[in-house]
Coordinates of C-alpha atoms and ligand atoms in Angstrom, one line a residue:
M1 CA 74.4 111.2 117.5
T2 CA 72.8 110.4 114.1
K3 CA 74.5 108.3 111.5
E4 CA 75.1 111.5 109.4
E5 CA 76.8 113.1 112.4
I6 CA 79.0 110.1 112.9
L7 CA 80.0 110.1 109.2
R8 CA 80.8 113.8 109.3
Q9 CA 82.4 114.2 112.7
L10 CA 84.3 110.9 112.9
Y11 CA 85.1 110.1 109.3
G12 CA 85.0 113.6 107.9
Y13 CA 82.9 112.5 104.9
D14 CA 80.0 114.6 103.6
S15 CA 77.6 112.0 102.4
F16 CA 77.1 108.2 102.3
R17 CA 78.0 106.3 99.2
P18 CA 75.4 104.3 97.3
G19 CA 74.1 101.5 99.3
Q20 CA 75.7 102.4 102.6
E21 CA 72.7 104.3 104.1
E22 CA 70.2 101.6 103.3
L23 CA 72.4 98.8 104.7
I24 CA 73.0 100.9 107.9
E25 CA 69.3 101.6 108.3
A26 CA 68.3 98.0 107.9
V27 CA 70.8 96.9 110.6
L28 CA 69.6 99.6 112.9
G29 CA 66.1 98.4 112.3
G30 CA 67.1 95.0 113.6
R31 CA 67.2 93.2 110.2
D32 CA 69.9 90.9 108.9
V33 CA 71.6 92.3 105.8
F34 CA 73.8 91.1 103.0
G35 CA 75.8 93.7 101.2
I36 CA 77.5 92.9 97.9
M37 CA 79.8 95.8 97.1
P38 CA 83.0 96.0 95.0
T39 CA 86.3 96.4 96.7
G40 CA 86.8 100.0 97.8
A41 CA 83.1 100.8 97.9
G42 CA 83.1 101.3 101.6
K43 CA 81.8 98.1 103.3
S44 CA 83.4 98.9 106.6
V45 CA 81.4 102.0 107.1
C46 CA 78.3 99.9 106.7
Y47 CA 79.0 98.0 110.0
Q48 CA 81.1 100.5 111.8
V49 CA 78.5 103.2 111.8
P50 CA 75.7 101.0 113.2
A51 CA 78.3 99.6 115.7
L52 CA 78.6 103.1 117.2
L53 CA 74.9 103.6 117.3
L54 CA 73.8 100.3 118.7
P55 CA 73.8 99.8 122.5
G56 CA 76.0 96.7 122.7
I57 CA 79.2 95.4 121.2
T58 CA 79.8 94.6 117.5
L59 CA 81.8 91.6 116.6
V60 CA 83.5 91.7 113.2
V61 CA 84.6 88.3 111.8
S62 CA 87.3 88.8 109.3
P63 CA 89.8 86.3 107.8
L64 CA 92.6 88.7 107.5
I65 CA 95.0 89.7 110.2
S66 CA 96.4 92.6 108.2
L67 CA 92.9 94.0 107.6
M68 CA 91.9 93.7 111.2
K69 CA 95.0 95.6 112.3
D70 CA 94.5 98.3 109.7
Q71 CA 90.9 98.8 110.6
V72 CA 91.5 98.9 114.3
T73 CA 94.3 101.4 113.8
A74 CA 92.0 103.5 111.7
L75 CA 89.2 103.4 114.3
N76 CA 91.6 104.3 117.1
Q77 CA 92.7 107.2 115.0
M78 CA 89.1 108.4 115.0
G79 CA 88.9 108.0 118.7
V80 CA 86.9 104.8 118.7
H81 CA 87.7 102.0 121.1
A82 CA 88.3 98.8 119.1
A83 CA 90.5 95.8 119.4
Y84 CA 91.3 92.6 117.4
L85 CA 91.7 89.1 118.6
N86 CA 93.8 86.9 116.3
S87 CA 96.9 84.8 116.2
S88 CA 99.2 87.8 115.9
L89 CA 98.7 88.4 119.6
T90 CA 100.6 86.6 122.3
M91 CA 98.6 84.6 124.8
N92 CA 99.1 87.4 127.4
Q93 CA 98.0 90.1 125.0
Y94 CA 95.0 88.0 124.0
L95 CA 93.8 87.4 127.6
K96 CA 94.4 91.1 128.4
A97 CA 92.3 92.2 125.5
L98 CA 89.5 89.7 126.4
Q99 CA 89.5 91.1 129.9
L100 CA 89.1 94.6 128.7
A101 CA 86.4 93.4 126.4
K102 CA 84.6 91.9 129.3
R103 CA 84.7 95.2 131.1
G104 CA 83.0 96.7 128.1
Q105 CA 86.0 98.7 126.9
Y106 CA 85.4 98.2 123.2
K107 CA 82.6 99.1 120.9
L108 CA 84.1 96.9 118.1
I109 CA 86.0 93.7 118.4
Y110 CA 87.5 92.1 115.3
V111 CA 87.9 88.4 115.7
A112 CA 89.3 85.6 113.5
P113 CA 86.8 82.9 112.7
E114 CA 88.8 80.1 114.2
R115 CA 88.7 81.9 117.6
L116 CA 84.9 81.9 117.8
L117 CA 84.4 78.4 119.3
T118 CA 87.4 78.5 121.7
E119 CA 86.6 78.2 125.4
S120 CA 88.0 81.5 126.3
F121 CA 86.2 83.4 123.6
L122 CA 82.8 81.7 124.3
D123 CA 83.3 82.5 128.0
F124 CA 83.4 86.1 127.0
A125 CA 80.7 86.1 124.3
R126 CA 78.1 84.3 126.3
F127 CA 78.0 87.0 128.9
A128 CA 78.6 90.0 126.6
D129 CA 75.9 92.2 125.2
I130 CA 76.4 91.6 121.5
S131 CA 74.3 93.8 119.3
L132 CA 75.7 93.0 115.9
L133 CA 77.7 90.3 114.3
A134 CA 79.3 91.5 111.1
V135 CA 80.9 89.1 108.7
D136 CA 83.5 90.6 106.4
E137 CA 84.6 88.7 103.2
A138 CA 81.5 86.6 103.6
H139 CA 82.1 84.6 100.4
C140 CA 84.8 82.7 102.4
V141 CA 81.9 80.6 103.8
S142 CA 81.1 79.3 100.3
Q143 CA 82.8 76.4 98.7
W144 CA 81.9 77.9 95.4
G145 CA 83.9 81.0 96.2
Q146 CA 87.5 81.3 95.6
D147 CA 88.7 81.7 99.2
F148 CA 86.8 79.0 101.0
R149 CA 87.7 79.0 104.7
P150 CA 86.2 76.0 106.6
S151 CA 86.5 78.0 109.8
Y152 CA 83.7 80.3 108.4
L153 CA 81.3 77.4 108.8
K154 CA 81.7 77.8 112.6
I155 CA 80.0 81.2 112.5
Q156 CA 76.5 79.8 112.4
E157 CA 77.4 77.4 115.2
F158 CA 78.8 80.2 117.3
V159 CA 75.6 82.2 116.9
R160 CA 73.5 79.3 118.1
M161 CA 75.5 79.2 121.3
L162 CA 74.7 82.7 122.2
P163 CA 71.9 83.4 124.6
R164 CA 70.5 86.0 122.3
R165 CA 70.9 86.1 118.6
P166 CA 72.5 89.4 117.4
V167 CA 71.6 91.0 114.1
M168 CA 73.8 89.6 111.4
A169 CA 75.4 91.6 108.6
A170 CA 77.5 90.0 105.9
Y171 CA 79.5 91.7 103.2
T172 CA 81.4 90.5 100.2
A173 CA 82.7 91.7 96.8
T174 CA 81.9 88.4 95.1
A175 CA 78.6 88.7 93.2
T176 CA 77.8 85.5 91.5
R177 CA 74.4 84.0 92.3
A178 CA 75.8 80.7 93.6
V179 CA 78.1 82.3 96.1
R180 CA 75.4 84.7 97.2
D181 CA 72.8 82.0 97.9
D182 CA 75.4 79.9 99.6
C183 CA 76.4 82.8 101.9
I184 CA 72.9 83.4 103.1
A185 CA 72.4 79.7 103.7
M186 CA 75.7 78.9 105.4
L187 CA 75.7 81.9 107.6
G188 CA 72.0 81.4 108.5
L189 CA 70.9 84.9 107.7
I190 CA 67.2 85.4 108.3
N191 CA 65.2 87.1 105.6
P192 CA 68.1 89.5 105.0
F193 CA 67.9 92.8 103.2
V194 CA 70.1 92.2 100.2
K195 CA 71.8 95.1 98.5
T196 CA 74.1 95.0 95.5
T197 CA 75.7 98.3 94.8
G198 CA 77.2 99.3 91.5
F199 CA 80.4 97.5 90.6
D200 CA 81.5 100.4 88.6
R201 CA 84.6 102.2 89.8
A202 CA 84.4 105.3 87.7
N203 CA 87.8 106.7 88.8
L204 CA 89.6 103.7 87.4
Y205 CA 91.0 103.8 83.9
F206 CA 91.2 100.3 82.3
E207 CA 93.5 99.3 79.5
V208 CA 94.9 96.1 78.0
R209 CA 98.2 96.2 76.1
Q210 CA 99.9 93.5 74.1
P211 CA 103.4 94.7 74.0
A212 CA 106.2 92.9 72.1
D213 CA 108.4 93.6 75.2
K214 CA 106.6 93.6 78.5
D215 CA 109.6 94.9 80.5
K216 CA 110.0 97.9 78.3
E217 CA 106.3 98.6 78.4
L218 CA 106.3 98.4 82.2
L219 CA 109.1 100.9 82.5
T220 CA 107.2 103.3 80.1
I221 CA 104.1 103.0 82.3
L222 CA 106.0 103.5 85.6
D223 CA 107.9 106.4 84.3
K224 CA 104.6 108.4 84.2
H225 CA 104.1 107.5 87.9
R226 CA 107.5 108.2 89.3
E227 CA 106.5 109.5 92.7
E228 CA 103.4 107.5 93.1
S229 CA 102.5 104.3 94.7
G230 CA 101.5 101.2 92.7
I231 CA 101.3 97.5 92.5
I232 CA 102.6 95.2 89.8
Y233 CA 101.1 91.7 89.8
C234 CA 103.0 88.8 88.3
A235 CA 101.9 85.2 87.7
T236 CA 105.0 83.6 89.2
R237 CA 107.6 84.2 92.0
K238 CA 110.3 84.1 89.4
N239 CA 108.7 87.0 87.6
V240 CA 108.3 88.9 90.8
E241 CA 112.0 88.5 91.7
E242 CA 113.2 89.5 88.3
I243 CA 111.0 92.5 87.9
C244 CA 111.5 93.8 91.4
D245 CA 115.3 93.6 90.9
K246 CA 115.0 95.4 87.6
L247 CA 112.9 98.2 89.0
I248 CA 115.4 98.7 91.8
R249 CA 118.2 98.9 89.3
E250 CA 116.1 101.6 87.5
G251 CA 116.0 103.6 90.6
Y252 CA 112.5 102.7 91.9
R253 CA 111.8 102.1 95.5
A254 CA 110.3 98.8 95.0
T255 CA 109.7 95.8 97.2
R256 CA 108.3 92.3 96.7
Y257 CA 105.8 89.8 98.0
H258 CA 105.2 86.2 97.3
A259 CA 104.7 82.9 99.0
G260 CA 108.3 81.9 98.7
L261 CA 109.5 84.6 101.2
T262 CA 109.7 84.1 104.9
D263 CA 106.8 85.4 107.1
A264 CA 109.2 88.1 108.4
E265 CA 110.2 89.2 105.0
R266 CA 106.6 89.4 103.8
A267 CA 105.5 91.3 106.8
R268 CA 108.4 93.8 106.4
N269 CA 107.9 94.3 102.7
Q270 CA 104.2 94.8 103.2
E271 CA 104.9 97.3 105.9
D272 CA 107.4 99.2 103.7
F273 CA 104.7 99.4 101.0
L274 CA 102.0 100.6 103.4
Y275 CA 104.3 103.2 104.8
D276 CA 105.5 104.4 101.4
V277 CA 109.0 103.5 102.2
S278 CA 108.8 101.3 99.1
P279 CA 105.8 102.8 97.2
V280 CA 106.1 100.2 94.4
M281 CA 105.0 96.6 95.2
V282 CA 105.8 93.7 92.9
A283 CA 103.8 90.7 93.9
T284 CA 102.0 87.5 93.1
N285 CA 98.3 87.3 93.9
A286 CA 99.3 86.2 97.4
F287 CA 99.5 89.9 98.1
G288 CA 96.7 92.3 98.7
M289 CA 93.8 90.5 100.4
G290 CA 92.7 93.1 102.9
I291 CA 95.2 95.7 101.8
D292 CA 93.4 99.0 102.2
K293 CA 96.1 101.4 101.1
S294 CA 94.0 104.2 99.7
N295 CA 96.7 106.0 97.6
V296 CA 97.6 103.3 95.1
R297 CA 97.6 105.2 91.8
Y298 CA 98.2 102.3 89.4
V299 CA 97.9 98.5 89.2
V300 CA 99.8 96.9 86.4
H301 CA 99.2 93.2 85.6
Y302 CA 102.4 91.9 84.1
N303 CA 100.5 88.7 83.5
M304 CA 96.9 88.0 82.8
P305 CA 95.2 86.5 85.9
K306 CA 93.1 83.4 85.7
N307 CA 89.6 85.0 85.8
M308 CA 87.8 88.3 85.9
E309 CA 87.0 88.0 89.5
S310 CA 90.7 87.9 90.4
Y311 CA 91.4 90.7 87.9
Y312 CA 88.8 93.1 89.1
Q313 CA 89.7 92.5 92.7
E314 CA 93.4 93.0 92.2
A315 CA 92.9 96.0 89.8
G316 CA 90.4 97.4 92.3
R317 CA 93.2 98.0 94.8
A318 CA 94.0 101.1 92.8
G319 CA 92.3 104.4 93.6
R320 CA 90.4 103.4 96.7
D321 CA 90.4 107.1 97.7
G322 CA 88.2 107.8 94.7
E323 CA 90.9 109.8 92.9
P324 CA 91.9 108.8 89.3
A325 CA 94.0 105.7 89.0
V326 CA 95.0 103.4 86.1
C327 CA 94.7 99.6 85.7
I328 CA 96.7 98.2 82.9
L329 CA 97.0 94.6 81.9
L330 CA 99.9 93.4 79.8
Y331 CA 98.7 90.4 77.8
S332 CA 100.6 87.7 76.0
G333 CA 99.5 84.4 74.7
Q334 CA 101.9 82.7 77.1
D335 CA 99.6 83.9 79.9
V336 CA 96.9 81.7 78.7
V337 CA 99.2 78.7 78.5
T338 CA 100.4 79.4 82.1
N339 CA 96.9 79.6 83.4
Q340 CA 95.8 76.5 81.6
Y341 CA 98.7 74.7 83.3
F342 CA 97.7 76.1 86.7
I343 CA 94.1 74.9 86.2
E344 CA 95.2 71.4 85.1
H345 CA 97.7 71.0 87.9
A346 CA 95.7 72.7 90.6
R347 CA 96.4 71.0 93.9
E348 CA 93.6 68.6 94.4
N349 CA 91.1 69.5 97.0
D350 CA 90.5 66.3 98.8
E351 CA 87.0 67.2 99.8
L352 CA 86.0 66.9 96.1
D353 CA 85.4 63.7 94.3
E354 CA 86.5 63.1 90.7
H355 CA 83.2 64.2 89.3
E356 CA 83.1 67.4 91.3
L357 CA 86.7 68.1 90.4
A358 CA 85.9 67.8 86.7
I359 CA 83.1 70.3 87.1
V360 CA 85.4 72.8 88.9
K361 CA 88.0 72.5 86.2
D362 CA 85.5 73.0 83.6
Q363 CA 84.3 76.2 85.3
D364 CA 87.9 77.4 85.6
H365 CA 88.5 76.9 81.9
K366 CA 85.4 78.8 81.1
R367 CA 86.3 81.7 83.4
L368 CA 89.8 81.7 81.8
R369 CA 88.2 82.0 78.3
Q370 CA 86.1 85.0 79.6
M371 CA 89.2 86.6 81.0
T372 CA 91.0 86.1 77.7
A373 CA 88.1 87.6 75.8
Y374 CA 88.5 90.7 78.0
C375 CA 92.0 91.1 76.6
F376 CA 90.7 90.9 73.0
T377 CA 87.5 92.8 73.1
E378 CA 87.3 96.0 71.1
D379 CA 84.3 97.1 73.1
C380 CA 84.4 99.3 76.1
L381 CA 86.4 97.5 78.8
R382 CA 84.3 98.8 81.6
S383 CA 81.1 97.7 80.1
Y384 CA 82.7 94.2 79.6
I385 CA 83.5 94.1 83.3
L386 CA 80.2 95.3 84.4
R387 CA 78.3 92.9 82.2
Y388 CA 80.4 90.1 83.4
F389 CA 79.3 90.9 87.0
G390 CA 75.7 91.0 85.8
E391 CA 75.2 94.7 85.6
E392 CA 73.8 96.9 83.0
A393 CA 76.4 99.1 81.3
V394 CA 76.7 102.0 78.9
E395 CA 78.2 101.3 75.5
S396 CA 81.1 103.6 75.9
C397 CA 82.5 104.8 79.2
G398 CA 85.0 107.3 77.9
N399 CA 87.6 106.2 80.4
C400 CA 89.2 103.0 79.1
G401 CA 91.7 101.9 76.5
S402 CA 88.9 101.0 74.0
C403 CA 87.0 104.2 74.5
C404 CA 90.0 106.5 74.5
G405 CA 91.4 104.7 71.5
D406 CA 95.2 104.6 71.8
F407 CA 94.7 101.4 69.9
E408 CA 92.9 100.4 66.8
A409 CA 91.9 97.1 65.4
Q410 CA 93.9 95.6 62.5
D411 CA 92.4 92.9 60.4
V412 CA 94.5 89.8 60.4
T413 CA 92.1 87.2 59.1
D414 CA 94.4 86.1 56.3
S415 CA 97.4 85.5 58.5
A416 CA 95.3 83.8 61.2
M417 CA 93.9 81.4 58.7
A418 CA 97.4 80.7 57.2
L419 CA 98.7 80.0 60.7
L420 CA 95.9 77.6 61.5
R421 CA 96.5 75.8 58.2
M422 CA 100.2 75.6 58.7
V423 CA 99.8 74.0 62.1
W424 CA 97.2 71.6 60.7
E425 CA 99.2 70.6 57.6
S426 CA 102.4 70.0 59.5
G427 CA 100.6 67.7 62.0
G428 CA 101.1 69.6 65.2
R429 CA 104.6 68.4 65.7
Y430 CA 106.6 71.7 65.7
G431 CA 107.4 74.6 67.8
A432 CA 106.1 78.1 67.3
Q433 CA 109.3 79.6 66.0
V434 CA 109.9 77.2 63.2
L435 CA 106.3 77.4 62.1
M436 CA 106.5 81.2 61.9
D437 CA 109.8 81.0 60.0
A438 CA 108.2 78.7 57.5
L439 CA 105.2 81.0 57.0
R440 CA 107.6 83.9 56.5
G441 CA 109.5 81.9 53.8
S442 CA 112.7 81.6 55.8
S443 CA 115.4 79.3 54.5
A444 CA 116.4 78.4 58.1
Q445 CA 117.9 75.0 58.5
K446 CA 115.1 73.6 60.6
V447 CA 112.5 74.6 58.1
K448 CA 114.2 72.5 55.5
Q449 CA 115.1 69.7 57.8
F450 CA 111.4 69.3 58.8
G451 CA 110.3 69.6 55.2
L452 CA 108.1 72.6 56.0
D453 CA 109.3 74.4 52.8
R454 CA 107.3 71.8 50.8
L455 CA 104.0 72.7 52.4
S456 CA 101.6 74.9 50.6
G457 CA 101.7 77.5 53.3
Y458 CA 105.4 78.0 53.0
G459 CA 106.1 81.7 52.4
A460 CA 102.5 82.6 52.6
L461 CA 103.2 85.4 54.9
R462 CA 106.4 86.7 53.4
G463 CA 107.2 90.1 54.7
M464 CA 105.0 90.1 57.7
P465 CA 106.9 91.4 60.8
V466 CA 107.5 88.6 63.2
H467 CA 106.1 90.5 66.2
M468 CA 102.8 90.9 64.3
L469 CA 102.7 87.2 63.5
R470 CA 103.4 86.4 67.1
K471 CA 100.5 88.6 68.1
V472 CA 98.2 86.7 65.8
L473 CA 99.6 83.4 67.1
H474 CA 98.8 84.5 70.7
K475 CA 95.4 85.6 69.6
L476 CA 94.7 82.1 68.4
Y477 CA 96.0 80.7 71.7
G478 CA 93.7 83.0 73.5
M479 CA 90.7 81.9 71.4
Q480 CA 91.8 78.4 72.1
L481 CA 92.0 77.5 68.4
L482 CA 95.6 76.6 68.9
K483 CA 97.4 75.4 72.0
Q484 CA 100.9 74.7 73.1
Q485 CA 101.7 71.3 74.5
G486 CA 104.8 69.6 75.8
D487 CA 107.5 70.4 78.3
P488 CA 110.3 71.6 78.0
Y489 CA 109.9 71.8 74.2
P490 CA 106.3 72.9 73.6
V491 CA 104.8 72.2 70.1
V492 CA 101.8 74.0 68.6
K493 CA 98.7 71.9 68.1
I494 CA 95.4 72.7 66.7
T495 CA 92.4 72.3 69.0
P496 CA 89.1 70.6 67.9
E497 CA 87.6 74.1 67.6
G498 CA 90.4 75.1 65.4
K499 CA 89.9 72.2 63.1
E500 CA 86.2 72.8 63.0
L501 CA 86.9 76.4 61.9
L502 CA 89.2 75.3 59.1
L503 CA 87.1 72.4 57.8
E504 CA 83.8 74.2 57.9
E505 CA 85.3 77.4 56.7
V506 CA 83.3 79.4 59.2
P507 CA 83.7 83.0 58.2
V508 CA 85.4 84.8 61.1
R509 CA 87.2 88.0 61.1
F510 CA 90.3 88.2 63.2
T511 CA 91.6 91.4 64.5
V512 CA 94.4 92.4 66.8
Q513 CA 95.0 95.7 68.6
V514 CA 97.9 97.8 67.4
E515 CA 99.0 101.1 68.7
K516 CA 97.7 104.0 66.7
K517 CA 100.5 105.8 64.8
E518 CA 99.7 109.0 66.5
K519 CA 98.9 108.4 70.1
T520 CA 96.1 110.5 71.4
A521 CA 97.2 112.8 74.1
Q522 CA 98.4 110.9 77.1
K523 CA 95.7 110.6 79.6
K524 CA 96.3 112.7 82.5
T525 CA 96.5 110.2 85.4
K526 CA 98.5 112.2 87.9
G527 CA 95.7 111.2 90.2
S528 CA 96.6 113.3 93.2
M529 CA 96.8 116.4 91.0
A530 CA 93.6 115.9 89.2
A531 CA 93.0 118.5 86.5
G532 CA 95.9 120.5 87.7
E533 CA 93.6 122.3 90.1
A534 CA 95.9 121.8 93.1
E535 CA 99.3 123.3 93.3
S536 CA 101.8 120.5 93.2
S537 CA 104.3 122.1 95.4
L538 CA 101.8 122.4 98.2
F539 CA 100.7 118.9 97.7
E540 CA 104.3 117.7 98.0
A541 CA 104.7 119.7 101.2
L542 CA 101.6 118.2 102.7
R543 CA 102.7 114.8 101.6
S544 CA 106.0 115.2 103.5
L545 CA 104.2 116.5 106.5
R546 CA 101.9 113.5 106.4
M547 CA 104.9 111.2 106.2
A548 CA 106.6 112.8 109.2
L549 CA 103.4 112.7 111.3
A550 CA 102.9 109.1 110.3
R551 CA 106.4 108.1 111.2
A552 CA 106.1 109.8 114.6
Q553 CA 102.8 107.9 115.3
G554 CA 103.9 104.6 113.8
V555 CA 100.9 104.4 111.5
P556 CA 100.8 104.2 107.7
P557 CA 100.6 107.7 106.0
Y558 CA 97.3 107.0 104.3
L559 CA 95.7 106.5 107.8
V560 CA 96.7 110.0 108.7
F561 CA 95.0 111.5 105.7
S562 CA 94.3 110.0 102.2
D563 CA 95.6 111.5 99.0
K564 CA 92.0 112.7 98.3
T565 CA 92.0 114.6 101.6
L566 CA 95.4 116.3 100.7
T567 CA 94.1 117.1 97.3
D568 CA 91.0 118.7 98.7
M569 CA 93.1 120.8 101.1
C570 CA 95.1 122.0 98.1
R571 CA 91.8 123.0 96.5
K572 CA 90.2 124.6 99.5
L573 CA 93.3 126.1 101.2
P574 CA 91.5 126.2 104.6
E575 CA 92.6 129.0 106.9
N576 CA 90.9 127.9 110.1
K577 CA 89.4 124.9 112.0
E578 CA 86.0 125.4 110.5
E579 CA 87.3 125.5 106.9
M580 CA 89.5 122.5 107.7
L581 CA 86.6 120.5 108.9
A582 CA 84.9 121.1 105.5
V583 CA 87.8 119.2 103.8
T584 CA 86.8 115.6 102.9
G585 CA 88.2 113.1 105.3
V586 CA 88.8 115.5 108.2
G587 CA 86.7 114.7 111.2
E588 CA 86.8 116.2 114.7
K589 CA 89.3 113.7 116.1
K590 CA 91.6 113.8 113.1
F591 CA 91.6 117.6 113.3
E592 CA 92.6 117.4 117.0
L593 CA 95.5 115.2 116.0
Y594 CA 96.7 116.8 112.9
G595 CA 94.6 119.8 111.9
E596 CA 96.9 122.5 113.3
S597 CA 100.0 121.1 111.6
F598 CA 98.4 121.1 108.3
L599 CA 96.9 124.5 108.7
E600 CA 100.4 125.8 109.5
E601 CA 101.8 124.2 106.4
I602 CA 99.1 125.7 104.2
Q603 CA 99.7 129.1 105.8
K604 CA 103.4 128.9 105.0
Y605 CA 102.5 128.1 101.4
R606 CA 100.2 131.0 101.2
E607 CA 102.8 133.4 102.5
K608 CA 105.4 132.1 100.1
D609 CA 102.9 132.4 97.3
S610 CA 102.0 136.0 98.0
A611 CA 105.7 136.9 98.4
V612 CA 106.3 136.0 94.8
E613 CA 103.4 138.1 93.6
Ligands
ADP1 P1 85.8 97.9 101.1 O1 84.4 98.0 100.6 O2 86.8 97.4 100.1 O3 85.9 97.2 102.5 P2 86.5 100.3 102.6 O4 85.5 100.1 103.7 O5 87.9 99.9 103.0 O6 86.1 99.5 101.3 O7 86.4 101.8 102.1 C1 87.3 102.2 101.0 C2 87.6 103.7 101.2 O8 86.5 104.5 101.0 C3 88.1 103.9 102.7 O9 89.2 104.8 102.6 C4 86.9 104.6 103.3 O10 87.3 105.4 104.4 C5 86.3 105.4 102.2 N1 84.9 105.7 102.3 C6 84.0 104.8 102.8 N2 82.7 105.4 102.8 C7 82.9 106.7 102.4 C8 82.0 107.8 102.2 N3 80.7 107.8 102.4 N4 82.6 109.0 101.7 C9 83.9 109.0 101.4 N5 84.8 108.0 101.6 C10 84.3 106.8 102.0
ZN2 ZN1 85.1 102.3 78.0

């Protein structure tokens, strides 16, 4: 078979995505490769296809148990023999799998890095014919990356212990230069073919909102996605708990995930999400590494994450099937404060000395500022993201909050300056509320008690709605001109940059985003029903059928067929095997498993349809 035939017959895809073909060719030609591709770009195809074409076994090193299981299930569904070796297996299961591996039963073996140097695994590996060693999430080998795993350092040692060095292929979604160089060095790649593919995910719609009431805003968003699957990321466990409870009360089938739950609860909730038993997941950033659920139609960030890398990775879990999906971030100034706290109180990494620690913190603060700037930019959000990751970008993408313009900039320079002056004049000793009261000319008791009514700024912003003033305040936090300090009674202080701005009267224009009076037509984001081309009743019928088949097989529905595949069926209305195979995502094996059932369902729909006519 050729690689094209594999892609068509096994995966049911028409063509390779950008970068895939070159990376596959290089591996087949015996060259090490390093692929840098965003989440959802299709890294697994880059090593699975060569795995099927090479004579020997392909080992895939992956840090994530859930991902291994998912991929192995997906491969088995396509009729490929694959297995995983990690701590989720009992000793017996593990030995059994190794035995089958020795007999050459598997083309692909997923293995956790900490297994590599164990006696039993080496005993197998030394005598096996290993053609390719693929390293998934390769940035885990780098201490500059965010998910450093010391066990990844063993990979190079493992390779040295093999009688014959296999081709090595590493893949990651982390693109910074430092991480990239580190990966190549620490994995010992030899003159690798390096390919960075576009970070753009054209099907994702990006937006930032600064609502006065996040809960209300969240419900508004979710209401447009009633039947769809989505993820809501929160900064803290407490938020996760509260929001999940709230959504359940509102009638959503929601579940939760954070580090405070037991292993069993986490596993069950994740399973419920994958199987669409609970299509809505409320979670901290502990959730999602390696989650390959393709039909996630929205990712809402209830809090701003600590940097763009985290944001793009988390948001990128939406729309992995390539269908339209939305990524909305709900910003408030408090998010900056929370993240600053996290950075300052990060659990110390004892491998770092004081100097190194200071550098890391500095970097973290810088990244946080860039994340905050994303929330305030009036430029195209997609181009902001792409430039951040070092890519060229167009001025205006036409598919983000800035480009689609539900919001417009309002000049708030005067009130921003008044706020800064008030904080400065009053000596940084008071809380946000009383300061805003004073600016608005309130006769509240505290204002008088603290003597704020005698300051020149008293009443300077009379008549300004408090939610607007709060927005300005949060903007100033975000720009790190003001900061909150103190626990449990935080006071507002001016930062050195804030002072500089006041003293030197640097001319700056401050704006905040406010919702346009007349909202432009709501963007159509019913992803699965793109452009209304497909009949929604048929889609629903196919979706139920998929659910039933998935249940019977004990696999997640999206592993039966993706939303994209169902949508394509609705468009093409295949009548026979040949036509069904032309649907994206339907390969030979999948057709054997499910093709007839889906053809029948479509036939039923067609009859019903013509009966009405
Ligand atoms: P990641 O790069 O995050 O590891 P995956 O390998 O999980 O991404 O792929 C994301 C999704 O894209 C999967 O559902 C996969 O089957 C699909 N995909 C990969 N390659 C192609 C292709 N050439 N055509 C269509 N879909 C593809
Ligand atoms: Zn845009």
